[in-house]
Coordinates of C-alpha atoms and ligand atoms in Angstrom, one line a residue:
Chain A
M263 CA 116.8 79.4 -0.8
V264 CA 117.6 77.6 -4.0
E265 CA 120.7 78.8 -5.5
T266 CA 122.7 75.7 -6.4
A267 CA 121.5 73.5 -9.2
T268 CA 122.1 69.8 -8.5
T269 CA 121.0 68.6 -11.9
G270 CA 121.2 70.1 -15.3
S271 CA 122.8 73.4 -16.2
S272 CA 122.4 76.3 -13.8
D273 CA 120.3 78.4 -16.1
V274 CA 117.5 75.8 -16.1
V275 CA 114.7 77.2 -14.0
Y276 CA 112.1 74.4 -14.4
E277 CA 112.6 70.8 -15.5
A278 CA 109.7 68.4 -15.7
V279 CA 110.2 64.7 -16.6
G280 CA 107.3 62.4 -17.1
L281 CA 105.0 64.7 -15.1
K282 CA 101.5 63.3 -14.5
K283 CA 98.6 64.6 -12.6
E284 CA 95.4 62.7 -11.9
F285 CA 92.2 63.9 -10.3
D286 CA 89.4 62.0 -8.5
G287 CA 91.5 58.9 -7.8
G288 CA 92.7 58.4 -11.4
K289 CA 89.4 59.1 -13.1
V290 CA 90.6 62.3 -14.7
A291 CA 94.1 62.4 -16.1
A292 CA 95.0 66.1 -16.5
L293 CA 98.7 65.6 -17.3
R294 CA 99.7 62.4 -19.0
G295 CA 103.5 62.7 -19.0
V296 CA 104.9 66.1 -19.6
D297 CA 108.6 66.7 -20.4
L298 CA 109.6 70.3 -20.3
Q299 CA 112.6 72.5 -19.7
I300 CA 112.4 76.2 -19.1
K301 CA 115.5 78.3 -19.0
Q302 CA 116.3 81.5 -17.2
G303 CA 114.9 84.6 -18.9
E304 CA 112.6 82.7 -21.3
F305 CA 109.1 83.7 -22.2
V306 CA 107.2 80.5 -22.7
A307 CA 103.6 80.6 -23.9
I308 CA 101.5 77.5 -23.2
I309 CA 98.6 77.1 -25.6
G310 CA 96.0 74.4 -26.2
P311 CA 92.3 73.6 -26.2
S312 CA 90.3 74.0 -23.0
G313 CA 90.8 71.1 -20.6
C314 CA 94.1 70.1 -22.0
G315 CA 95.9 70.6 -18.7
K316 CA 97.5 74.1 -19.1
S317 CA 96.3 75.4 -15.7
T318 CA 97.2 72.1 -14.1
L319 CA 100.8 72.3 -15.4
L320 CA 101.1 75.9 -14.2
A321 CA 99.7 75.1 -10.8
S322 CA 102.4 72.3 -10.5
L323 CA 105.1 74.8 -11.5
G324 CA 103.7 77.2 -8.8
S325 CA 103.6 74.5 -6.2
L326 CA 99.8 75.1 -5.8
D327 CA 99.2 71.5 -6.6
R328 CA 101.1 68.2 -6.3
P329 CA 101.9 66.2 -9.3
S330 CA 100.9 62.5 -9.1
E331 CA 104.0 61.1 -10.8
G332 CA 107.2 62.2 -12.5
T333 CA 109.8 64.7 -11.4
L334 CA 109.5 68.5 -11.3
T335 CA 112.4 70.7 -10.3
Y336 CA 112.9 74.4 -9.8
R337 CA 116.6 75.3 -10.2
G338 CA 117.4 71.7 -9.5
Q339 CA 115.3 71.3 -6.4
S340 CA 112.3 69.1 -6.4
I341 CA 109.1 71.2 -6.1
P342 CA 106.9 68.6 -4.5
D343 CA 109.6 67.8 -2.0
M344 CA 110.3 71.3 -0.9
A345 CA 110.6 71.7 2.9
D346 CA 109.1 75.2 2.7
P347 CA 106.9 75.5 -0.4
A348 CA 105.4 78.7 1.0
A349 CA 108.7 80.4 0.9
Y350 CA 109.1 79.3 -2.7
R351 CA 105.7 80.7 -3.6
A352 CA 106.3 83.9 -1.6
H353 CA 109.8 84.8 -2.8
E354 CA 110.7 82.9 -6.0
I355 CA 107.6 83.2 -8.1
G356 CA 104.8 85.6 -8.8
F357 CA 101.4 84.1 -9.8
I358 CA 98.9 85.9 -11.9
F359 CA 95.4 84.5 -12.3
Q360 CA 92.7 85.0 -14.9
A361 CA 90.2 85.8 -12.0
F362 CA 92.7 88.2 -10.3
Q363 CA 92.3 86.5 -6.9
L364 CA 92.4 89.7 -4.8
L365 CA 91.1 89.8 -1.3
P366 CA 87.8 91.6 -1.4
T367 CA 87.9 93.0 2.2
F368 CA 91.3 94.6 1.7
K369 CA 92.1 97.8 0.0
V370 CA 94.3 97.9 -3.1
V371 CA 97.4 99.0 -1.2
E372 CA 96.7 96.3 1.4
N373 CA 96.3 93.5 -1.1
V374 CA 99.8 94.2 -2.4
Q375 CA 101.2 94.0 1.1
I376 CA 99.7 90.6 1.8
P377 CA 102.7 88.5 0.5
M378 CA 105.2 90.8 2.3
F379 CA 104.1 89.3 5.6
E380 CA 106.4 86.4 4.6
G381 CA 109.3 88.8 4.3
T382 CA 111.3 90.9 6.7
L383 CA 110.1 94.4 5.8
S384 CA 108.7 96.6 8.6
R385 CA 105.2 98.0 8.6
S386 CA 106.1 101.3 6.9
E387 CA 108.5 99.6 4.5
R388 CA 105.7 97.3 3.4
R389 CA 103.5 100.2 2.7
E390 CA 106.1 102.1 0.9
R391 CA 107.0 99.2 -1.3
A392 CA 103.3 98.5 -2.1
V393 CA 102.8 102.2 -3.1
E394 CA 105.9 102.0 -5.3
L395 CA 104.8 98.8 -7.0
L396 CA 101.3 100.3 -7.6
K397 CA 102.9 103.3 -9.0
S398 CA 104.9 101.2 -11.4
V399 CA 101.7 99.6 -12.7
G400 CA 100.0 103.0 -12.9
L401 CA 97.6 102.6 -10.0
D402 CA 98.9 105.0 -7.4
H403 CA 95.7 107.0 -7.6
R404 CA 93.7 103.9 -6.4
L405 CA 95.5 103.0 -3.3
N406 CA 92.6 103.1 -0.9
H407 CA 89.9 101.6 -3.1
F408 CA 88.6 98.1 -2.6
P409 CA 89.0 95.7 -5.5
S410 CA 85.3 95.8 -6.2
E411 CA 85.6 99.5 -7.0
L412 CA 88.1 98.8 -9.8
S413 CA 87.8 97.8 -13.5
G414 CA 89.0 94.4 -14.5
G415 CA 92.2 95.8 -16.0
E416 CA 92.9 97.8 -12.9
R417 CA 92.3 94.7 -10.7
Q418 CA 94.8 92.7 -12.8
R419 CA 97.3 95.5 -12.3
V420 CA 96.9 95.2 -8.6
A421 CA 97.4 91.5 -8.9
I422 CA 100.6 92.1 -10.9
A423 CA 101.9 94.5 -8.3
R424 CA 101.1 91.9 -5.7
S425 CA 102.9 89.2 -7.6
L426 CA 106.0 91.3 -7.5
A427 CA 105.8 92.0 -3.8
N428 CA 108.8 90.0 -2.7
G429 CA 110.8 90.5 -5.9
P430 CA 110.5 87.1 -7.6
S431 CA 112.5 86.0 -10.6
V432 CA 109.7 84.0 -12.2
L433 CA 106.3 85.1 -13.3
L434 CA 103.6 82.4 -13.8
A435 CA 100.5 83.8 -15.5
D436 CA 97.3 81.8 -16.2
E437 CA 95.3 83.6 -18.9
P438 CA 96.0 86.9 -17.3
T439 CA 94.0 88.7 -20.0
G440 CA 91.2 86.2 -20.2
N441 CA 88.7 88.3 -18.3
L442 CA 89.5 91.6 -19.9
D443 CA 88.3 93.5 -22.9
S444 CA 90.8 93.8 -25.8
N445 CA 92.0 97.2 -24.8
S446 CA 92.8 96.4 -21.2
A447 CA 94.1 93.0 -22.3
Q448 CA 96.6 94.8 -24.5
Q449 CA 97.7 97.0 -21.7
I450 CA 98.1 94.2 -19.2
L451 CA 100.1 92.2 -21.7
E452 CA 102.4 95.1 -22.3
L453 CA 102.9 95.4 -18.6
I454 CA 103.8 91.8 -18.2
L455 CA 106.1 91.8 -21.2
Q456 CA 107.8 94.9 -19.8
L457 CA 108.6 92.9 -16.6
H458 CA 110.0 90.1 -18.6
R459 CA 112.1 92.5 -20.7
D460 CA 113.2 95.1 -18.2
L461 CA 113.6 92.8 -15.1
G462 CA 114.7 89.8 -17.0
M463 CA 112.0 87.7 -15.3
T464 CA 111.3 84.2 -16.6
L465 CA 107.8 84.2 -17.8
V466 CA 105.5 81.3 -18.3
L467 CA 102.1 82.4 -19.6
V468 CA 99.0 80.3 -20.4
T469 CA 96.8 81.7 -23.1
H470 CA 94.2 81.0 -25.7
D471 CA 95.2 84.0 -27.7
L472 CA 97.5 83.1 -30.5
T473 CA 98.5 86.7 -31.0
I474 CA 99.8 86.8 -27.5
A475 CA 101.6 83.5 -28.0
E476 CA 103.3 84.8 -31.0
R477 CA 105.2 87.3 -28.8
A478 CA 106.7 84.6 -26.7
T479 CA 110.2 83.2 -27.2
R480 CA 108.8 79.7 -27.2
V481 CA 105.3 78.4 -27.8
V482 CA 104.4 75.1 -26.1
S483 CA 101.2 73.5 -27.4
M484 CA 99.3 71.0 -25.3
R485 CA 96.6 68.5 -26.1
D486 CA 95.0 65.9 -23.7
G487 CA 97.6 66.4 -21.0
R488 CA 100.6 66.1 -23.3
I489 CA 102.9 68.5 -25.1
V490 CA 102.4 68.2 -28.8
S491 CA 104.7 70.8 -30.1
D492 CA 107.4 73.1 -28.6
R493 CA 108.8 75.6 -31.0
V494 CA 110.8 78.8 -30.9
S495 CA 108.5 81.6 -32.0
A496 CA 109.4 83.0 -35.3
T497 CA 108.3 86.5 -34.7
S498 CA 109.3 86.7 -31.1
T499 CA 113.0 87.6 -31.6
A500 CA 111.9 90.4 -33.8
A501 CA 109.3 91.6 -31.5
I502 CA 111.4 91.9 -28.4
Chain B
M28 CA 98.7 97.3 7.8
T29 CA 99.8 94.9 10.4
F30 CA 98.9 91.2 11.1
I31 CA 96.4 92.4 13.7
T32 CA 94.7 94.5 11.0
I33 CA 94.2 91.3 9.0
V34 CA 92.8 89.5 12.1
V35 CA 90.4 92.3 12.9
R36 CA 89.3 92.6 9.3
G37 CA 88.4 88.9 9.4
L38 CA 86.2 89.5 12.4
L39 CA 84.5 92.6 10.9
R40 CA 83.6 90.8 7.7
R41 CA 80.5 89.5 9.3
P42 CA 79.7 92.0 12.0
V43 CA 76.3 90.5 13.0
R44 CA 77.7 87.0 13.4
T45 CA 80.7 88.3 15.3
G46 CA 78.3 90.3 17.5
L47 CA 76.1 87.3 18.2
T48 CA 79.2 85.2 19.1
L49 CA 80.3 87.9 21.4
V50 CA 76.9 87.8 23.1
G51 CA 77.1 84.1 23.5
I52 CA 80.5 84.0 25.0
S53 CA 79.9 87.0 27.2
I54 CA 76.8 85.5 28.7
G55 CA 78.9 82.5 29.6
I56 CA 81.6 84.6 31.2
A57 CA 78.9 86.7 32.9
A58 CA 77.6 83.6 34.5
V59 CA 81.0 82.7 35.7
V60 CA 81.6 86.1 37.2
A61 CA 78.1 86.2 38.9
L62 CA 78.1 82.7 40.3
V63 CA 81.7 82.6 41.5
G64 CA 81.5 86.2 42.7
L65 CA 78.4 85.4 44.8
S66 CA 79.7 82.2 46.3
S67 CA 83.1 83.6 47.1
G68 CA 81.5 86.7 48.5
Y69 CA 79.4 84.5 50.7
E70 CA 82.5 82.6 51.8
K71 CA 84.3 85.8 52.5
S72 CA 81.6 87.6 54.4
M73 CA 81.0 84.5 56.6
T74 CA 84.6 84.3 57.5
E75 CA 84.9 88.0 58.2
Q76 CA 81.8 87.8 60.4
L77 CA 83.3 85.1 62.5
D78 CA 86.5 87.1 62.8
Q79 CA 84.5 90.1 63.8
I80 CA 82.7 88.3 66.6
G81 CA 86.0 86.9 67.8
V82 CA 85.3 83.2 67.2
D83 CA 88.5 81.2 66.8
I84 CA 87.0 77.7 66.4
V85 CA 83.6 76.6 65.3
V86 CA 82.3 73.2 66.5
S87 CA 79.5 71.6 64.6
N88 CA 78.1 68.3 63.5
M89 CA 79.6 66.6 60.4
A90 CA 76.2 65.6 59.1
G91 CA 73.6 68.0 57.9
G92 CA 72.4 69.9 54.9
F93 CA 73.1 73.6 54.2
L94 CA 73.4 74.0 58.0
P95 CA 74.7 71.2 60.2
K96 CA 72.4 68.9 62.2
V97 CA 71.7 69.9 65.8
F98 CA 73.4 68.2 68.8
D99 CA 72.9 68.3 72.5
A100 CA 74.0 71.6 73.9
S101 CA 75.6 70.0 76.9
L102 CA 78.6 69.5 74.7
Q103 CA 79.6 73.0 75.5
G104 CA 80.4 72.1 79.1
K105 CA 82.9 69.4 77.9
I106 CA 84.6 71.8 75.5
D107 CA 84.9 74.4 78.2
K108 CA 87.2 72.0 80.1
V109 CA 89.7 71.6 77.2
P110 CA 92.9 73.3 78.1
G111 CA 93.5 76.5 76.1
V112 CA 89.8 77.3 75.6
A113 CA 89.0 80.7 77.0
K114 CA 85.2 81.0 76.3
T115 CA 82.5 79.1 74.5
T116 CA 79.0 79.9 73.5
T117 CA 76.3 77.9 71.8
V118 CA 74.3 79.0 68.8
L119 CA 71.3 77.4 67.1
M120 CA 71.1 78.7 63.5
E121 CA 68.4 78.1 61.0
M122 CA 67.7 79.2 57.5
Q123 CA 64.0 79.9 57.3
S124 CA 61.5 81.6 55.1
V125 CA 60.1 84.3 57.3
E126 CA 57.0 86.2 56.3
E127 CA 58.0 88.0 53.0
A128 CA 61.6 86.9 53.0
P129 CA 62.2 83.6 51.2
M130 CA 65.4 82.7 53.0
I131 CA 66.7 84.4 56.1
M132 CA 69.1 83.5 58.8
V133 CA 67.6 83.0 62.2
S134 CA 70.2 82.9 64.9
G135 CA 69.5 81.8 68.4
R136 CA 72.4 82.8 70.7
E137 CA 73.1 81.7 74.2
W138 CA 72.2 84.6 76.4
G139 CA 75.3 86.3 77.8
G140 CA 77.6 84.6 75.3
F141 CA 80.2 86.7 73.4
T142 CA 78.2 86.5 70.2
W143 CA 76.0 89.3 71.6
D144 CA 79.0 91.6 72.4
K145 CA 79.7 93.0 69.0
L146 CA 76.1 94.0 68.2
T147 CA 75.5 97.7 68.3
V148 CA 71.8 98.6 69.0
T149 CA 70.8 101.3 66.5
S150 CA 67.3 101.6 67.8
G151 CA 65.2 99.9 70.5
R152 CA 67.1 97.5 72.8
L153 CA 68.4 93.9 73.1
P154 CA 66.2 91.3 74.6
R155 CA 65.9 91.8 78.4
D156 CA 67.1 88.3 79.2
G157 CA 67.4 84.8 77.8
A158 CA 63.8 83.9 78.5
E159 CA 62.2 86.8 76.7
H160 CA 60.6 85.8 73.4
A161 CA 61.6 88.8 71.4
V162 CA 63.8 89.3 68.4
V163 CA 66.3 91.9 67.2
L164 CA 66.9 92.4 63.5
G165 CA 70.0 93.1 61.6
R166 CA 69.8 96.4 59.6
M167 CA 69.3 94.6 56.3
A168 CA 67.0 92.0 57.7
A169 CA 64.8 94.9 59.0
E170 CA 64.7 96.4 55.6
V171 CA 64.0 93.1 53.8
L172 CA 61.2 92.2 56.3
K173 CA 60.0 95.9 56.4
K174 CA 59.9 95.9 60.2
K175 CA 60.7 98.4 62.8
V176 CA 60.9 98.4 66.6
G177 CA 57.4 97.6 68.0
D178 CA 56.3 95.5 65.0
K179 CA 55.5 91.8 65.3
L180 CA 57.4 89.0 63.5
Q181 CA 55.9 85.6 62.8
L182 CA 58.4 82.9 63.5
E183 CA 57.1 79.4 63.1
A184 CA 53.9 79.4 65.1
E185 CA 54.7 82.3 67.3
E186 CA 54.4 86.1 66.9
L187 CA 57.4 87.8 68.5
P188 CA 57.9 91.5 69.1
V189 CA 60.7 93.2 67.4
V190 CA 62.5 95.0 70.2
G191 CA 65.6 96.3 68.5
I192 CA 67.5 96.9 65.3
V193 CA 71.2 96.1 65.4
D194 CA 74.3 96.7 63.4
G195 CA 76.6 93.7 63.4
R196 CA 79.2 95.1 61.0
G197 CA 78.8 92.5 58.4
V198 CA 76.4 91.2 55.9
V199 CA 75.6 87.9 57.7
E200 CA 74.8 89.6 61.0
N201 CA 73.0 92.4 59.4
G202 CA 70.9 90.0 57.4
A203 CA 69.9 87.9 60.4
V204 CA 67.0 87.6 62.8
I205 CA 68.6 87.3 66.2
L206 CA 67.1 86.1 69.4
S207 CA 68.2 84.2 72.5
L208 CA 69.0 80.6 72.2
Q209 CA 66.5 79.6 74.7
A210 CA 63.7 81.4 72.9
L211 CA 64.6 79.8 69.6
Q212 CA 64.8 76.4 71.1
E213 CA 61.4 76.8 72.6
I214 CA 59.9 78.1 69.4
T215 CA 61.4 75.4 67.1
D216 CA 60.9 72.6 69.6
N217 CA 64.6 72.1 70.0
A218 CA 64.9 72.1 73.7
G219 CA 68.6 71.6 74.8
K220 CA 69.8 71.6 71.2
A221 CA 72.2 73.7 69.3
N222 CA 74.1 73.3 66.0
F223 CA 77.2 75.4 66.7
V224 CA 79.6 75.9 69.6
D225 CA 81.7 78.9 69.0
V226 CA 85.0 78.7 70.8
R227 CA 87.4 81.5 71.7
V228 CA 90.9 80.4 72.6
K229 CA 93.2 82.0 75.1
P230 CA 94.8 85.1 73.7
N231 CA 98.2 84.7 72.0
S232 CA 97.6 81.0 71.3
T233 CA 99.8 79.7 68.5
K234 CA 98.6 77.9 65.5
E235 CA 99.8 74.7 66.9
E236 CA 97.9 75.2 70.1
V237 CA 94.7 76.0 68.1
S238 CA 95.0 72.8 66.1
R239 CA 95.7 70.8 69.3
I240 CA 92.5 72.2 70.8
C241 CA 90.7 71.2 67.6
G242 CA 92.1 67.7 67.9
E243 CA 90.9 67.4 71.5
I244 CA 87.4 68.7 70.7
K245 CA 87.3 66.1 68.0
K246 CA 88.0 63.4 70.6
I247 CA 85.1 64.6 72.8
F248 CA 82.8 64.9 69.8
P249 CA 83.8 62.2 67.3
E250 CA 80.8 62.6 65.0
G251 CA 81.4 66.4 64.7
R252 CA 84.2 68.6 63.6
A253 CA 86.1 71.5 65.0
V254 CA 87.3 74.0 62.3
V255 CA 89.4 77.0 62.6
T256 CA 87.5 80.2 61.7
G257 CA 89.4 80.9 58.5
E258 CA 88.4 77.5 57.1
V259 CA 85.0 77.1 58.5
V260 CA 83.1 78.2 55.4
S261 CA 85.3 76.5 52.9
T262 CA 84.9 73.2 54.7
S263 CA 81.2 73.5 55.2
Q264 CA 79.1 71.0 53.4
G265 CA 76.6 73.6 52.2
F266 CA 79.2 75.9 51.0
R267 CA 81.0 73.2 49.2
I268 CA 77.8 72.3 47.4
A269 CA 77.2 75.9 46.5
R270 CA 80.7 76.3 45.2
A271 CA 80.6 73.1 43.2
M272 CA 77.3 74.2 41.7
S273 CA 78.5 77.6 40.8
W274 CA 81.6 76.2 39.2
S275 CA 79.8 73.4 37.3
T276 CA 77.2 75.8 36.1
S277 CA 80.0 78.1 35.0
F278 CA 81.7 75.1 33.3
L279 CA 78.5 74.5 31.3
A280 CA 78.3 78.1 30.4
I281 CA 81.9 77.9 29.2
V282 CA 81.3 74.8 27.2
V283 CA 78.4 76.5 25.5
G284 CA 80.7 79.5 24.8
V285 CA 83.3 77.2 23.3
L286 CA 80.8 75.6 21.0
G287 CA 79.5 79.0 19.9
V288 CA 83.0 80.3 19.1
M289 CA 84.0 77.1 17.4
N290 CA 80.9 77.1 15.3
T291 CA 81.6 80.7 14.2
M292 CA 85.2 80.0 13.5
L293 CA 84.3 76.9 11.5
M294 CA 81.8 78.9 9.4
T295 CA 84.4 81.6 8.9
V296 CA 87.0 79.1 7.7
F297 CA 84.6 77.4 5.4
E298 CA 83.3 80.6 4.0
R299 CA 86.8 81.9 3.5
T300 CA 88.2 78.8 1.9
H301 CA 88.8 80.8 -1.3
E302 CA 90.6 83.6 0.5
I303 CA 92.7 81.1 2.4
G304 CA 93.6 79.7 -1.0
I305 CA 94.7 83.1 -2.1
L306 CA 96.8 83.5 1.0
L307 CA 98.4 80.1 0.4
A308 CA 99.0 81.0 -3.2
V309 CA 100.8 84.2 -2.5
G310 CA 103.1 82.3 -0.1
W311 CA 101.6 82.5 3.3
K312 CA 102.9 79.7 5.5
R313 CA 100.2 77.3 6.8
R314 CA 101.4 78.2 10.3
R315 CA 100.6 81.8 9.7
I316 CA 97.1 80.9 8.6
V317 CA 96.5 78.8 11.7
Y318 CA 97.9 81.6 13.7
M319 CA 95.5 84.0 12.0
V320 CA 92.5 81.8 12.8
L321 CA 93.6 81.4 16.4
C322 CA 94.1 85.1 16.8
E323 CA 90.7 85.8 15.5
S324 CA 89.1 83.4 17.9
A325 CA 91.3 84.5 20.8
L326 CA 90.2 88.1 20.1
L327 CA 86.6 87.0 20.0
G328 CA 87.2 85.4 23.4
F329 CA 89.0 88.5 24.8
F330 CA 86.2 90.9 23.8
G331 CA 83.5 88.4 24.8
G332 CA 85.3 88.2 28.2
L333 CA 85.4 91.9 28.7
I334 CA 81.7 92.3 27.9
G335 CA 81.0 89.2 30.0
V336 CA 82.8 90.6 33.0
A337 CA 80.9 93.9 32.7
L338 CA 77.6 92.0 32.3
G339 CA 78.3 89.7 35.2
A340 CA 79.2 92.6 37.5
L341 CA 76.1 94.5 36.4
G342 CA 74.0 91.4 37.0
V343 CA 75.4 91.0 40.5
W344 CA 74.8 94.6 41.2
V345 CA 71.1 94.2 40.2
L346 CA 70.8 91.1 42.4
E347 CA 72.4 92.9 45.2
H348 CA 69.9 95.7 45.0
T349 CA 66.8 93.5 44.5
T350 CA 64.5 93.6 47.4
G351 CA 63.9 90.2 48.8
I352 CA 67.5 89.1 48.7
R353 CA 68.9 92.5 49.4
G354 CA 71.4 92.4 52.3
M355 CA 71.9 88.7 52.1
L356 CA 74.5 89.0 49.4
E357 CA 77.9 90.6 49.5
P358 CA 79.5 89.6 46.3
D359 CA 83.2 89.4 46.0
L360 CA 84.1 90.7 42.5
S361 CA 87.8 90.6 43.1
P362 CA 90.2 91.8 40.4
K363 CA 91.5 88.3 40.4
L364 CA 88.1 86.9 39.5
L365 CA 87.6 89.4 36.8
L366 CA 91.0 88.8 35.3
T367 CA 90.6 85.1 35.6
S368 CA 87.3 85.3 33.8
V369 CA 88.8 87.3 30.9
A370 CA 91.7 84.8 30.8
I371 CA 89.2 81.9 30.7
A372 CA 87.4 83.7 27.8
V373 CA 90.7 84.0 25.9
V374 CA 91.5 80.4 26.5
V375 CA 88.0 79.5 25.4
G376 CA 88.7 81.4 22.2
V377 CA 92.0 79.8 21.5
I378 CA 90.7 76.3 22.2
S379 CA 87.7 77.0 19.9
G380 CA 90.1 78.1 17.1
V381 CA 92.3 75.0 17.1
Y382 CA 90.1 72.7 15.1
P383 CA 89.0 75.4 12.5
G384 CA 92.6 76.5 12.2
W385 CA 93.8 73.0 11.7
R386 CA 91.1 72.5 9.0
S387 CA 92.1 75.7 7.2
S388 CA 95.7 74.8 7.2
R389 CA 95.1 71.5 5.5
L390 CA 93.6 73.0 2.4
S391 CA 95.5 72.5 -0.8
P392 CA 96.0 76.0 -2.5
S393 CA 94.7 75.0 -5.8
V394 CA 91.6 73.3 -4.4
A395 CA 91.0 76.2 -2.1
L396 CA 91.3 78.7 -5.0
Q397 CA 88.6 76.8 -6.9
A398 CA 86.2 77.0 -4.0
Ligands
ATP217 N1 90.4 69.9 -9.0 C1 90.1 69.1 -10.1 N2 89.3 68.0 -9.9 C2 89.0 67.3 -10.9 N3 89.3 67.5 -12.2 C3 90.1 68.6 -12.4 C4 90.5 69.5 -11.4 N4 91.2 70.5 -12.0 C5 91.2 70.2 -13.3 N5 90.6 69.1 -13.6 C6 90.4 68.5 -14.9 O1 91.7 68.4 -15.4 C7 91.7 68.7 -16.8 C8 92.7 69.8 -17.1 O2 92.2 71.0 -16.5 P1 93.0 72.3 -16.6 O3 92.3 73.3 -15.8 O4 94.4 72.1 -16.4 O5 92.7 72.7 -18.1 P2 93.0 74.0 -19.0 O6 93.9 73.5 -20.1 O7 93.6 75.0 -18.1 O8 91.6 74.4 -19.5 P3 91.1 75.9 -19.7 O9 91.7 76.4 -21.0 O10 89.6 75.7 -19.9 O11 91.4 76.7 -18.5 C9 90.3 69.0 -17.1 O12 89.6 67.9 -17.7 C10 89.6 69.4 -15.8 O13 88.3 69.1 -15.8
MG218 MG1 93.0 76.9 -17.3

């Protein structure tokens, strides 16, 4: 849907200018003027204290929430003005949440198929693709379990498989390891990094964990709804 | 997994609530089936009966309650003179509570008139003449009243002997107490009165001729009406009231059904706000979510309709076989009525889903996810 860039260079995926977001009729200012550019294939870690607006920024990027002011584009197209934001969410991006956000009444293999209803696959193709994706995250032995029967790490794998359902080029992850023990956290992180590395996906990841941030190509620090530093990670180039 | 799987999964989330909603809507639909089935059955059997007897035109007073008001029987003589009329006969009909039976048709027929012709005596005999104070009972009426030939039947202030049981090939005739017009006039103090003149036109009369005859009778009897058999029941005041009542009761039942389904769907939507947020977040179009809610409520309606039709048919069957009213009812549960009822239920479901669906589609994904 969005191939041609109308502004900026064509490898700019996101561009935010003066982005603001207020809640409760202006009582809460979650974003107070964010300027940010994210390029194709980058791994951007967003860090900052609790309540500084990280999730709000990510939700704006993912078109889950509308900014109050400023401009925000995805490959040159204004996100808040998209005619079909659902298509953008379904096909262009994959969203991974701290709380997994799986549907409790659907089996693992069904959860992964949910986004595919926005695509053109047939019933059997949907299932096949879901099984394939689950295999790639190492969960093909759990197809017919319900999310409540899985461990946190396994649930996040399902969520990752689901985020890839329609082959997006961007992965937005909001503290994807926040609810996991260090062991599973490490595994989930490796899985996400692998997607970034092997599929060349642009990755925007919110985290509290500085060791995770250190693996990013860029680290954006926020405070009180603003970006206070934006630096290329020193170790990242070596790590990847 | 298909879209329908998702819809069904939504309904099965809360099986008890879904079940109760089904009960609610099915009771509404059962009421529709029973009431409309009974009233249209009544209409149909009345019409068939008149056809059976060979009545082409029924003349009666415009005014009256369930049955039209009486008029002077001398009208018959004037109608006889209308060109095209072959035969006429007068009838005095009453709905009465007779002994055990709460409501039974008492039909006083002019002795020698053609309304007697189609009665087959299954036991006993017909009255000897017009003057004899004796009754014959339709098959069903005999069962309901628990009478046989030789018993006595209390009509108003008089005890009359039951001299015969007859088969009139139809629920109306078989459910009636039949005696001569003269006898009924004397018993009910209606000397010289009747409330129907049944008219048979000359054979092979065209529709135009029949309506011309109706028009001429209307001139002779301005305060009355002359109705062609096929329309006699549907134009009768009593029947119109019965039909209006059955439809308005049905309408109320349907409104209750709508409220029940709407309540359930609203609860579902509120309760699933978070899940709707997930669907929005993974890229489901708002339209698809509205469609999902509408399909759920339409499916509720559909199954409620099926159960309701079954319940309604069962209820009618029970009524039909209940002593007391047995033999008076010949319900008409036509496939058309059953299909219409299911269709009504589906429409009820869809209508009930519109508002909840609209509500759910207006959620913002991030707000819904926080719910
Ligand atoms: N729906 C909302 N209504 C009102 N205020 C909100 C809403 N969502 C977020 N906020 C407020 O906006 C600010 C930024 O919230 P946000 O969730 O973006 O922070 P965060 O950086 O992700 O924090 P954390 O690290 O704890 O997840 C906070 O003060 C929060 O209370
Ligand atoms: Mg957050």
